[in-house]
């Protein structure tokens, strides 16, 4: 299935020297991590508060325990394993074809698959810091803590993820824009291109090949040379 699409994608990759991959939640759904906007995504489920409200800076500060109840159960999947898409991207980097992965995901699966140059626009569940003293804590500590995770100093631990109302890291923005602007091929995968400013990064692409792999249509018209409506892990299984 999708043999013609895979053949065309392989041809584009063979013709490329500087590939950048820009990915979103759809890259990890085949690792059994739910996305946000699909039919069974987090934003379609019913909660006392909306997911957008829960994962906001103000909610974290004012309702920390409720934030962590949602965050631990719905956003931390420590048993998840990289799928074929993660593995193929790591392989392309090792072969010298791919220069960077720019991801909106916070799950760390690209690094788990072996990718080195991963630009995490929205941070990572694997980095957590005490708001009082700055001490680092790993994801397992946060996940296994009862109620609100606290530092040994008594301070509340905050995950290094970008919540609503918070800005993206300017260094990550600069590095992402630079990588995309220097790429000869941009592969966009598993994202609806709804969340800004990240979705606007693709406007900096001036290269030769633009590929979109996403189960549904993207919100932004990108005039892709190759658009594949399919699960990305299935497409990158070659």
PDB file of N, CA, C and O in Angstrom, residues 29-30 36 74 77 80 134 136 177 204 209 222:
ATOM      1  N   UNK A  29       1.479   9.357  17.135  1.00  0.00           N
ATOM      2  CA  UNK A  29       0.246   8.595  17.359  1.00  0.00           C
ATOM      3  C   UNK A  29       0.460   7.097  17.116  1.00  0.00           C
ATOM      4  O   UNK A  29      -0.187   6.267  17.762  1.00  0.00           O
ATOM      5  N   UNK A  30       1.381   6.755  16.221  1.00  0.00           N
ATOM      6  CA  UNK A  30       1.668   5.334  15.985  1.00  0.00           C
ATOM      7  C   UNK A  30       2.510   4.727  17.105  1.00  0.00           C
ATOM      8  O   UNK A  30       2.770   3.526  17.113  1.00  0.00           O
ATOM      9  N   UNK A  36      -3.995  15.888  19.446  1.00  0.00           N
ATOM     10  CA  UNK A  36      -4.899  16.851  20.056  1.00  0.00           C
ATOM     11  C   UNK A  36      -6.190  17.052  19.271  1.00  0.00           C
ATOM     12  O   UNK A  36      -7.267  17.110  19.832  1.00  0.00           O
ATOM     13  N   UNK A  74      -2.441  12.316  30.769  1.00  0.00           N
ATOM     14  CA  UNK A  74      -2.750  12.563  29.366  1.00  0.00           C
ATOM     15  C   UNK A  74      -1.578  13.048  28.521  1.00  0.00           C
ATOM     16  O   UNK A  74      -1.672  13.099  27.293  1.00  0.00           O
ATOM     17  N   UNK A  77       3.798   9.805  28.628  1.00  0.00           N
ATOM     18  CA  UNK A  77       3.718   8.398  28.217  1.00  0.00           C
ATOM     19  C   UNK A  77       5.136   7.827  28.224  1.00  0.00           C
ATOM     20  O   UNK A  77       5.793   7.732  27.182  1.00  0.00           O
ATOM     21  N   UNK A  80       6.164   4.752  26.035  1.00  0.00           N
ATOM     22  CA  UNK A  80       6.063   4.834  24.573  1.00  0.00           C
ATOM     23  C   UNK A  80       7.422   4.582  23.927  1.00  0.00           C
ATOM     24  O   UNK A  80       8.468   4.985  24.447  1.00  0.00           O
ATOM     25  N   UNK A 134      15.854  25.542  41.227  1.00  0.00           N
ATOM     26  CA  UNK A 134      16.330  25.203  39.888  1.00  0.00           C
ATOM     27  C   UNK A 134      16.850  23.799  39.715  1.00  0.00           C
ATOM     28  O   UNK A 134      17.341  23.445  38.633  1.00  0.00           O
ATOM     29  N   UNK A 136      17.225  19.973  38.819  1.00  0.00           N
ATOM     30  CA  UNK A 136      16.665  19.167  37.731  1.00  0.00           C
ATOM     31  C   UNK A 136      16.042  17.876  38.266  1.00  0.00           C
ATOM     32  O   UNK A 136      16.582  17.238  39.167  1.00  0.00           O
ATOM     33  N   UNK A 177      14.428  28.293  12.340  1.00  0.00           N
ATOM     34  CA  UNK A 177      14.301  29.111  11.132  1.00  0.00           C
ATOM     35  C   UNK A 177      15.551  28.979  10.265  1.00  0.00           C
ATOM     36  O   UNK A 177      15.466  28.851   9.035  1.00  0.00           O
ATOM     37  N   UNK A 204       9.828  30.163   5.691  1.00  0.00           N
ATOM     38  CA  UNK A 204      11.253  30.454   5.481  1.00  0.00           C
ATOM     39  C   UNK A 204      11.910  29.450   4.541  1.00  0.00           C
ATOM     40  O   UNK A 204      13.082  29.608   4.193  1.00  0.00           O
ATOM     41  N   UNK A 209      12.478  20.763  -2.671  1.00  0.00           N
ATOM     42  CA  UNK A 209      11.395  19.782  -2.502  1.00  0.00           C
ATOM     43  C   UNK A 209      10.614  20.047  -1.211  1.00  0.00           C
ATOM     44  O   UNK A 209      11.208  20.147  -0.132  1.00  0.00           O
ATOM     45  N   UNK A 222       0.330  24.798   1.488  1.00  0.00           N
ATOM     46  CA  UNK A 222       1.784  24.870   1.384  1.00  0.00           C
ATOM     47  C   UNK A 222       2.318  24.541  -0.008  1.00  0.00           C
ATOM     48  O   UNK A 222       3.508  24.581  -0.238  1.00  0.00           O
TER      49      UNK A 222
END
